[in-house]
Tab-separated table of C-alpha atoms in Angstrom:
chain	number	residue	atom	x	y	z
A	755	UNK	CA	52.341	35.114	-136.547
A	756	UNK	CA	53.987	32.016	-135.282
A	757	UNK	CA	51.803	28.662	-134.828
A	758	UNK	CA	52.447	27.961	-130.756
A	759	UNK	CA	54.636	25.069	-130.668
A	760	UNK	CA	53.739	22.074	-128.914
A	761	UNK	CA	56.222	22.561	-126.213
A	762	UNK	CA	54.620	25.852	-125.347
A	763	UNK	CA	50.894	24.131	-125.512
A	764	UNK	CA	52.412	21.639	-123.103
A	765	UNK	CA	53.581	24.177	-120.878
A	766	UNK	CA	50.446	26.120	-120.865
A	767	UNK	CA	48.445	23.058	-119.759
A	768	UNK	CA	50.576	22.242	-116.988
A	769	UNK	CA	50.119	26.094	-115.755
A	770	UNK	CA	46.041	25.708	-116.165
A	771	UNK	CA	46.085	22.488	-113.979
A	772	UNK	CA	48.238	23.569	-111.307
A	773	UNK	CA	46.056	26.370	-110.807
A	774	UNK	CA	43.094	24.519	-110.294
A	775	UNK	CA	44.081	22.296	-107.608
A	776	UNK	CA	42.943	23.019	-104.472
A	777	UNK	CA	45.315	25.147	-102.593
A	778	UNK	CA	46.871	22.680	-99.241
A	779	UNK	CA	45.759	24.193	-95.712
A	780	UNK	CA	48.410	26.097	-94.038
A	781	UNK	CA	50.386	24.976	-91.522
A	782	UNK	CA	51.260	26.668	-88.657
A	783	UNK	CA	52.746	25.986	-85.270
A	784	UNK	CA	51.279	24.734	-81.750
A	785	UNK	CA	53.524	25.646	-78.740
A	786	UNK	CA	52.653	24.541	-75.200
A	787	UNK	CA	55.333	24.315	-72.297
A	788	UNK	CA	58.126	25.209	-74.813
A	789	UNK	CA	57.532	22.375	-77.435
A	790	UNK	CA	56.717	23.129	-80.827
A	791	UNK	CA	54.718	21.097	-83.599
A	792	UNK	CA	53.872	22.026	-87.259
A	793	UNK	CA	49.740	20.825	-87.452
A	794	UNK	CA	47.009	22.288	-90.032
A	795	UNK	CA	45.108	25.153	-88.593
A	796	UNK	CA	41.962	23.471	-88.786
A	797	UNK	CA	43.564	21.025	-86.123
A	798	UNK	CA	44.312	24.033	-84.077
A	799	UNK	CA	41.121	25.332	-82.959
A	800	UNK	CA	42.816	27.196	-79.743
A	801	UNK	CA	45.913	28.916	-81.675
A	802	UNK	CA	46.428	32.605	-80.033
A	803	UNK	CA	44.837	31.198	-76.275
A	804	UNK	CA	46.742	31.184	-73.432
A	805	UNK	CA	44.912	28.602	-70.872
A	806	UNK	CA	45.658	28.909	-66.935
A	807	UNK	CA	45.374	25.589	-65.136
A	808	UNK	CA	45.186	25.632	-61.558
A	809	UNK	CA	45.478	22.148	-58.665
A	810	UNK	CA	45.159	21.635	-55.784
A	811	UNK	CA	47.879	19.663	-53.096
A	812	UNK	CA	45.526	16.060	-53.575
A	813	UNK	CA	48.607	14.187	-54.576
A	814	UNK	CA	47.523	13.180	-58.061
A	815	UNK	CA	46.666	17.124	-59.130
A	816	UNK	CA	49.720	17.778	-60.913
A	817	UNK	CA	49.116	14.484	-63.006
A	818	UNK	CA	46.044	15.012	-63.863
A	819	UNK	CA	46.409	18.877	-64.802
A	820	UNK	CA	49.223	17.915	-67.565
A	821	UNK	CA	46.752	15.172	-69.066
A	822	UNK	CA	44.524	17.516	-69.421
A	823	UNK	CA	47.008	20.408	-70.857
A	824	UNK	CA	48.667	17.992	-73.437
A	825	UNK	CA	45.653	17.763	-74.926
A	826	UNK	CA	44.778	21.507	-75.144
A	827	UNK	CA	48.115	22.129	-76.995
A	828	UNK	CA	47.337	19.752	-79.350
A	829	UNK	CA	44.439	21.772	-80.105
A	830	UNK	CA	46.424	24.649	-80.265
A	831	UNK	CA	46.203	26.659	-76.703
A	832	UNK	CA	49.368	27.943	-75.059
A	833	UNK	CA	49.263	26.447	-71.680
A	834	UNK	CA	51.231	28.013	-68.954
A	835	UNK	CA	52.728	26.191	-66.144
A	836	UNK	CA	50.479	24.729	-63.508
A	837	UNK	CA	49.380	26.688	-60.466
A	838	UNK	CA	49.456	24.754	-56.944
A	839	UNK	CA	46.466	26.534	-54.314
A	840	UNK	CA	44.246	25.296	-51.828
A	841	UNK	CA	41.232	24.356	-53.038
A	842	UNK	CA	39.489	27.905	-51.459
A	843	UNK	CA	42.055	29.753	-53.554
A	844	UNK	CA	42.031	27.916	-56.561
A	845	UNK	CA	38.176	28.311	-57.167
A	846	UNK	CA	38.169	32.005	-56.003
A	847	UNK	CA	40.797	32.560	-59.159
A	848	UNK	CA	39.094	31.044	-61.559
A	849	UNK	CA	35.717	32.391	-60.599
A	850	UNK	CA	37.931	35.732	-60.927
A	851	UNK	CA	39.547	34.875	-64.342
A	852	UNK	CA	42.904	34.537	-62.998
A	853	UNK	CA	43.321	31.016	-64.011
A	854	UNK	CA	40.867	29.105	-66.632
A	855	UNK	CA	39.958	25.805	-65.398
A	856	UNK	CA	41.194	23.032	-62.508
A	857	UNK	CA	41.170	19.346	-63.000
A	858	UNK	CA	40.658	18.381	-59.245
A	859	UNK	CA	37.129	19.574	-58.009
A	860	UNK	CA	35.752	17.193	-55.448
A	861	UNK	CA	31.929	17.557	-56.388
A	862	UNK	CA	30.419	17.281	-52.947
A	863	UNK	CA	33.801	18.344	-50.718
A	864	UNK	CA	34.774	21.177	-52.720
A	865	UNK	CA	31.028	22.840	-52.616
A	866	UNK	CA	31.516	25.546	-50.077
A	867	UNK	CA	34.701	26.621	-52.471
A	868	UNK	CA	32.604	26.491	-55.738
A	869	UNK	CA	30.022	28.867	-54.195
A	870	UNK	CA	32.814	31.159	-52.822
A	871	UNK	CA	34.378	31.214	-56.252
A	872	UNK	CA	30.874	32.484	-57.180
A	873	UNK	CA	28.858	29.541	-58.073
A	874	UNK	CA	27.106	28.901	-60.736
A	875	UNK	CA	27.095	32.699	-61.803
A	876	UNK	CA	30.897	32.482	-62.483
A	877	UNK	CA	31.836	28.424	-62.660
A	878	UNK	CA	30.711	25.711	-64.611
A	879	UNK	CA	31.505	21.738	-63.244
A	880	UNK	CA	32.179	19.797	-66.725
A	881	UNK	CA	33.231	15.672	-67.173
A	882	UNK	CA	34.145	13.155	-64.938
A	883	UNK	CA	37.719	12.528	-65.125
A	884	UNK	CA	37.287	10.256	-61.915
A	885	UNK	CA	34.028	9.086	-61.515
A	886	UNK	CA	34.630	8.402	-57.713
A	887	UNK	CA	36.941	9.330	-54.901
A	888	UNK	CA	36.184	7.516	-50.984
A	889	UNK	CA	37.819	9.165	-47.997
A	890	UNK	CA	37.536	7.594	-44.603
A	891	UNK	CA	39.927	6.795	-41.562
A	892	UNK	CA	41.513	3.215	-42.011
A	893	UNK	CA	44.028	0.986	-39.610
A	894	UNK	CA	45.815	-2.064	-39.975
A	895	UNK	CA	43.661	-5.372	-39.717
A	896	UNK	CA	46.028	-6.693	-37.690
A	897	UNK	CA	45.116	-4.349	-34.530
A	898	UNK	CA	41.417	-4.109	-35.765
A	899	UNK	CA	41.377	-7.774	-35.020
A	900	UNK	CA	43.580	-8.154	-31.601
A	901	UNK	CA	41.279	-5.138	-30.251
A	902	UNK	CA	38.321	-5.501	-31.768
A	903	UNK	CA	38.054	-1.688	-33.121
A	904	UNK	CA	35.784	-1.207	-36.146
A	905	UNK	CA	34.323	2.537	-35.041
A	906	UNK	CA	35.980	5.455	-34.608
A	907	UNK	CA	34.575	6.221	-31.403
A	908	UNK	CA	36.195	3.647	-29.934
A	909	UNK	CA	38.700	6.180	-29.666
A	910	UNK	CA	37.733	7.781	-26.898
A	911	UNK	CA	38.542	5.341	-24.433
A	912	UNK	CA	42.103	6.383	-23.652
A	913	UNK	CA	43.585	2.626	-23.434
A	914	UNK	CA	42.601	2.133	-26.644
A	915	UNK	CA	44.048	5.229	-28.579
A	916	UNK	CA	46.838	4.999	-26.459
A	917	UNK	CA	47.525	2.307	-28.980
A	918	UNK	CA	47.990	4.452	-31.862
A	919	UNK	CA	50.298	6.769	-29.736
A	920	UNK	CA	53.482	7.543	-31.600
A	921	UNK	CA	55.038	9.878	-29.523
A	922	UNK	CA	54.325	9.282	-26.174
A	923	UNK	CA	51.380	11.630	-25.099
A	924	UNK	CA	49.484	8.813	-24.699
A	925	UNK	CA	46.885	9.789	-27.442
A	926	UNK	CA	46.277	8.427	-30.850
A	927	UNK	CA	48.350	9.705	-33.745
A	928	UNK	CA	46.054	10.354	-36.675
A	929	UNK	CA	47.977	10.902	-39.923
A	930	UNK	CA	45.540	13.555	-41.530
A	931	UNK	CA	45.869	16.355	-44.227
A	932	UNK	CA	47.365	18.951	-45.159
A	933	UNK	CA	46.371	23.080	-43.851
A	934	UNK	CA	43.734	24.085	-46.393
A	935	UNK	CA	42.236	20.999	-47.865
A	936	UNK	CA	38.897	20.090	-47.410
A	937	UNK	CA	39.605	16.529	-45.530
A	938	UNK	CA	41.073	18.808	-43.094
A	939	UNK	CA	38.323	20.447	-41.609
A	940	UNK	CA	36.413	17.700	-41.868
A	941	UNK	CA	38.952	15.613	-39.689
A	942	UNK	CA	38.271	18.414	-37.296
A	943	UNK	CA	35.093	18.355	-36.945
A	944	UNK	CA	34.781	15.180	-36.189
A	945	UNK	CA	37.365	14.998	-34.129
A	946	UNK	CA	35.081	17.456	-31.996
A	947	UNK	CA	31.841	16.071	-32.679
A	948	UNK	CA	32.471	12.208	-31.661
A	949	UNK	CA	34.293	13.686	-27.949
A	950	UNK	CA	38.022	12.647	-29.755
A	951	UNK	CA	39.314	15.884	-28.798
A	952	UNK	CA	41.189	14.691	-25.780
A	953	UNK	CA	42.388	10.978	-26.691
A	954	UNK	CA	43.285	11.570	-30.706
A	955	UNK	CA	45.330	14.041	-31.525
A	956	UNK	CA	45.350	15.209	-35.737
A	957	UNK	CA	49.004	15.516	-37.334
A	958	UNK	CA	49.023	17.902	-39.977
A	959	UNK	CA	51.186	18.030	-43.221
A	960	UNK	CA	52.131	16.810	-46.396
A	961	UNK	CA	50.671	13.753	-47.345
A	962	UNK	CA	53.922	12.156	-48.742
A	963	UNK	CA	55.362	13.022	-45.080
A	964	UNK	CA	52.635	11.731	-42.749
A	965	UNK	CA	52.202	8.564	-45.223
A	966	UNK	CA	55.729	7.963	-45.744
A	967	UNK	CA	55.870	7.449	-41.492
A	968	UNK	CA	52.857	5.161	-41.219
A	969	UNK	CA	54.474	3.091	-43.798
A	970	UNK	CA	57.538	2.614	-41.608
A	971	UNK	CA	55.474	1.638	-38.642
A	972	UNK	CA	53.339	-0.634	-40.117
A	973	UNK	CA	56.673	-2.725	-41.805
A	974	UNK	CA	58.014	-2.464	-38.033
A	975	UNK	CA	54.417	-4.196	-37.033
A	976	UNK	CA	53.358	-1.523	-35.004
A	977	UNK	CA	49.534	-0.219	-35.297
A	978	UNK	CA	48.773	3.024	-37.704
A	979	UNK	CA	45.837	4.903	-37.719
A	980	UNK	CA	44.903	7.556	-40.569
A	981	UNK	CA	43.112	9.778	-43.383
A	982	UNK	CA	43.014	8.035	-46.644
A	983	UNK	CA	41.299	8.439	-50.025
A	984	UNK	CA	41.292	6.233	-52.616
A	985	UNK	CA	42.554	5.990	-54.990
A	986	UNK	CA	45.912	6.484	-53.216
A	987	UNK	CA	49.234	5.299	-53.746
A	988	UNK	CA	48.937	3.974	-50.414
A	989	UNK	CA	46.301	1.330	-51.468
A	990	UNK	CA	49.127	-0.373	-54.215
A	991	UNK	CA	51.210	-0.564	-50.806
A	992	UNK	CA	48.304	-1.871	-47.889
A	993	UNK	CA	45.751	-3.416	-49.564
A	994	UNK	CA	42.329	-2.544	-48.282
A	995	UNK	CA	40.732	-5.620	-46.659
A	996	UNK	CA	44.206	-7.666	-46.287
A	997	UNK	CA	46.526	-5.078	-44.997
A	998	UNK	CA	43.986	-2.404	-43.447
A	999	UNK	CA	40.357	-2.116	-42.514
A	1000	UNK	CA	38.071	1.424	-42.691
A	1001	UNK	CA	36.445	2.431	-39.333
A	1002	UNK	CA	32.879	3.803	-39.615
A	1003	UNK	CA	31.639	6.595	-38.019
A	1004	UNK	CA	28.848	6.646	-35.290
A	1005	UNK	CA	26.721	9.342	-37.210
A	1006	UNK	CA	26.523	11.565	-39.894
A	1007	UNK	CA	28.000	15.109	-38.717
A	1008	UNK	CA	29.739	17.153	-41.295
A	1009	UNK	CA	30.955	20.817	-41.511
A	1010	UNK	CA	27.938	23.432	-40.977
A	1011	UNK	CA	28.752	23.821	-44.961
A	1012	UNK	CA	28.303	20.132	-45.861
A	1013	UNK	CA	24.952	19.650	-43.750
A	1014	UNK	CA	22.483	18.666	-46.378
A	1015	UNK	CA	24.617	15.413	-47.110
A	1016	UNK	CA	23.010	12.469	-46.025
A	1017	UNK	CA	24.518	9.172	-44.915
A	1018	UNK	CA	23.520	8.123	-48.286
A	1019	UNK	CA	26.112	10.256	-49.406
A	1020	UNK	CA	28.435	9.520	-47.627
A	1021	UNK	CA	28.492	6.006	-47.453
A	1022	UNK	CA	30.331	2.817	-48.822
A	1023	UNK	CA	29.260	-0.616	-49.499
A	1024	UNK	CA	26.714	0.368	-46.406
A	1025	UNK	CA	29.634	1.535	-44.360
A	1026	UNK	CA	29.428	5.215	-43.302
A	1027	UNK	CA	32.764	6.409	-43.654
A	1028	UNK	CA	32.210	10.178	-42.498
A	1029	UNK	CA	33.454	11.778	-45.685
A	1030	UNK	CA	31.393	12.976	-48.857
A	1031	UNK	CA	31.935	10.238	-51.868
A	1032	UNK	CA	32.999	12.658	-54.819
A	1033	UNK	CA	33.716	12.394	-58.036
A	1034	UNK	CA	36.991	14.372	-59.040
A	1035	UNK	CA	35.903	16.960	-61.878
A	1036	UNK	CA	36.963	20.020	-64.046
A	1037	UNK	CA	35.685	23.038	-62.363
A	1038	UNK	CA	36.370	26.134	-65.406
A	1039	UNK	CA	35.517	29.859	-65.717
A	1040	UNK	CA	32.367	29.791	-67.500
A	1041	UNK	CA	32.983	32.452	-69.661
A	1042	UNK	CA	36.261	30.949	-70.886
A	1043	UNK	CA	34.030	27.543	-71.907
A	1044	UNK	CA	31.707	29.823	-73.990
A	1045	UNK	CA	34.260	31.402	-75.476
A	1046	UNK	CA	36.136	27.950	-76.091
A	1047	UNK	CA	33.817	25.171	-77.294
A	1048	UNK	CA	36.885	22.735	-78.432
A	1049	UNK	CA	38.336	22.961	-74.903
A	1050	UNK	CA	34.934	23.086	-73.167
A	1051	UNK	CA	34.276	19.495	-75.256
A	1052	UNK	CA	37.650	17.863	-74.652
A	1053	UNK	CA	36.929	18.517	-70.953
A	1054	UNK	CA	34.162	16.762	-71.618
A	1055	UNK	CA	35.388	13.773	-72.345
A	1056	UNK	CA	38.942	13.062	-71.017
A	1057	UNK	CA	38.796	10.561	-68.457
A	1058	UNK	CA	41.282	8.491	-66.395
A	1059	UNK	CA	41.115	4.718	-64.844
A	1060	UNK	CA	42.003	4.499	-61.086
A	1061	UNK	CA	44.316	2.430	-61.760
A	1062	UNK	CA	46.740	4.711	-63.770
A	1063	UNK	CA	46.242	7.292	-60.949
A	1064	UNK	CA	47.293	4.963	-58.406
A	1065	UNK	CA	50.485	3.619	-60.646
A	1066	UNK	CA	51.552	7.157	-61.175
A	1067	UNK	CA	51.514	7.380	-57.496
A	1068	UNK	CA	54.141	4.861	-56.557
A	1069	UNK	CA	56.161	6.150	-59.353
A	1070	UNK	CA	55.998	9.790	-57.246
A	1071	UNK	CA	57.159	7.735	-54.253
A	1072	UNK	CA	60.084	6.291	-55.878
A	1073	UNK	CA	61.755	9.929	-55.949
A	1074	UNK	CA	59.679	10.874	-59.580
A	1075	UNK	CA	58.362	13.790	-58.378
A	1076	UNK	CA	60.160	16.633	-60.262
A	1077	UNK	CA	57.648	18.868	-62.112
A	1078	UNK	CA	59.450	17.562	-64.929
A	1079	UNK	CA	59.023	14.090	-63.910
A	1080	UNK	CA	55.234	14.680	-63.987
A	1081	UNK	CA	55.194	16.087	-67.022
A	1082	UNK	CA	56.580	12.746	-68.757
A	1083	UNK	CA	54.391	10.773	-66.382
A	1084	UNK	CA	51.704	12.490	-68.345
A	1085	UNK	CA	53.219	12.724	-72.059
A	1086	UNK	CA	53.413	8.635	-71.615
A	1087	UNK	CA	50.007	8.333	-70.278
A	1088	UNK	CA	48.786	9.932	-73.722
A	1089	UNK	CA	51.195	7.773	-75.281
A	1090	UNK	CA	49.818	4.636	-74.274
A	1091	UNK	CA	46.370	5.595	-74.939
A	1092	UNK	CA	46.965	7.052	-77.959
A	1093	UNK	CA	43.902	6.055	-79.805
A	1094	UNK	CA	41.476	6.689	-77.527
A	1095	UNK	CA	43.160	10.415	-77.025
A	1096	UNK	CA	42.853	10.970	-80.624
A	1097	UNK	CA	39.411	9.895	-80.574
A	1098	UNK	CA	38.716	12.857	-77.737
A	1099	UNK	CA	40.347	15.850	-79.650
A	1100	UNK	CA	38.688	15.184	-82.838
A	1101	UNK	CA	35.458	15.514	-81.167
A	1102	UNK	CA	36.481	18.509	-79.392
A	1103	UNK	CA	37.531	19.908	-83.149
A	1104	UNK	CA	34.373	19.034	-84.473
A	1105	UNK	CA	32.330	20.855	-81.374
A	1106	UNK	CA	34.393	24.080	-82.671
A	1107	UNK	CA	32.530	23.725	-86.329
């Protein structure tokens, strides 16, 4: 037989090594929204999920909800496009598995909806993503000053609403919310409850609509009177406390749902506005979260300053307000807080181990 030459003995070596090296993880592909991205599978807890994400019409919802969906496709869920309800909807469909999870629940508001959605049984509140959210009725300083109005029960004496009359009924113009939301019935029921029902009258409608008018009359110096929450894009436009002053409330009364709030609760920097302070969380099927710990954990934890909501917001007012436009609003958000992003989703991988 013929001694192995030391080409072949070269050859063989190089055929034992290779095969014990470890074998690299697979790659595969994550695809949410259309967009495609070659990861490891271990990065991809989610691959195979589809995820439903439902908002509501609060003006940063849609914002929010792709945040919050960028980084479920970059664990690896399929995310569908976002769903727009009224709150009452939106909780009743995921309660019912027909979405997965919404960004905007309004922890105090929004607790009639939770329990109609079926509660704890069915729903699980998870994170903070803002940790708090005032509502009251606010007018310019200007006429707050001149007329001395700090309560909105003032109101009812017809000479002064008639100040806030914009067209010509002789009763006060309140730029409120939109049909469905929980600020809505809220506004009504006060509106009943403090004897406003026959000097203020509640306009109804989108918020970009009813805000985009008070705007206008406040740059022609003319008094406004309305809803606001903050943080709102209207706040980067009247600053609170140079432009515009809240009015308090004369009591505590709330929708029959919303009774067990206290003025404690509803309260800011001792001022009782009249609304519930909430903080703005993910509401999510609870059987989806125990069925997805990596997405259960990054709800957990992704969070977002009041200040980016409100610079979104102008950005929606400047004509940005394409689905599409949103979506980038979001994809730069991540962007610019890369690191801290990162941070998020490899806990949320290591809650799947």
């Amino acid at each position: 037989m013929k001694k192995p030459t030391f080409v072949t003995l070269v050859a063989a070596l190089l055929v034992g090594l290779i095969a014990c090296q470890t074998t690299p993880q697979a790659t595969t592909e994550s695809s949410g929204k259309g967009k495609t991205v070659a990861v490891s599978e271990t990065a991809l807890p989610g691959k195979g999920v589809k995820v439903r994400t439902g908002t509501g019409p609060i003006f940063f919802g849609r914002f929010v909800a792709e945040i919050v969906d960028i980084g479920l496709e970059k664990l690896g869920y399929k995310t569908e496009d976002v769903k727009q309800l009224n709150p009452s909807l939106m909780h009743v469909a995921i309660g019912n598995g027909d979405l997965d999870f919404s960004p905007v629940h309004l922890d105090k508001s929004h607790a009639p909806f939770f329990k109609k959605g079926g509660g704890e049984a069915k729903l699980q509140r998870i994170g903070e993503i803002i940790p708090r959210l005032a509502e009251g009725y606010q007018i310019d300083r200007k006429t707050a000053e001149q007329y001395k109005v700090t309560n909105l029960e003032q109101l009812k004496d017809p000479k002064i609403a008639k100040i806030f009359d914009s067209d010509g009924d002789g009763k006060a113009n309140l730029a409120g919310c939109d049909v469905g939301r929980a600020c809505e019935r809220t506004i009504d029921h006060h509106l009943k409850a403090y004897g406003l029902l026959n000097t203020v009258e509640h306009d109804k409608g989108k918020n970009e609509i009813l805000m985009a008018d008070v705007m206008a009359r406040y740059k022609q110096g003319k008094p406004v009177l309305y809803y606001n929450s903050n943080p709102s894009w209207v706040d980067a436009e009247l600053k609170l406390g140079k432009d515009t002053t809240w009015l308090v409330v004369p009591f505590t009364s709330l929708p029959e749902n919303q009774q067990k709030l206290t003025k404690k609760d509803i309260s800011v920097d001792g001022k009782n506005l009249g609304f519930p302070l909430n903080r703005v969380q993910i509401v999510a099927n609870k059987t989806f979260l125990e069925a997805n710990p990596a997405a259960k954990r990054w709800f957990e934890l992704v969070h977002i300053p009041t200040e980016d909501i409100i610079a979104q917001s102008q950005l929606l007012q400047k004509g940005e307000n394409r689905p599409q436009d949103v979506r980038r609003h979001a994809e730069e958000w991540v962007k610019n807080h890369q690191q801290q992003v990162d941070s998020w989703l490899e806990q949320a991988r290591i809650a799947t181990k």
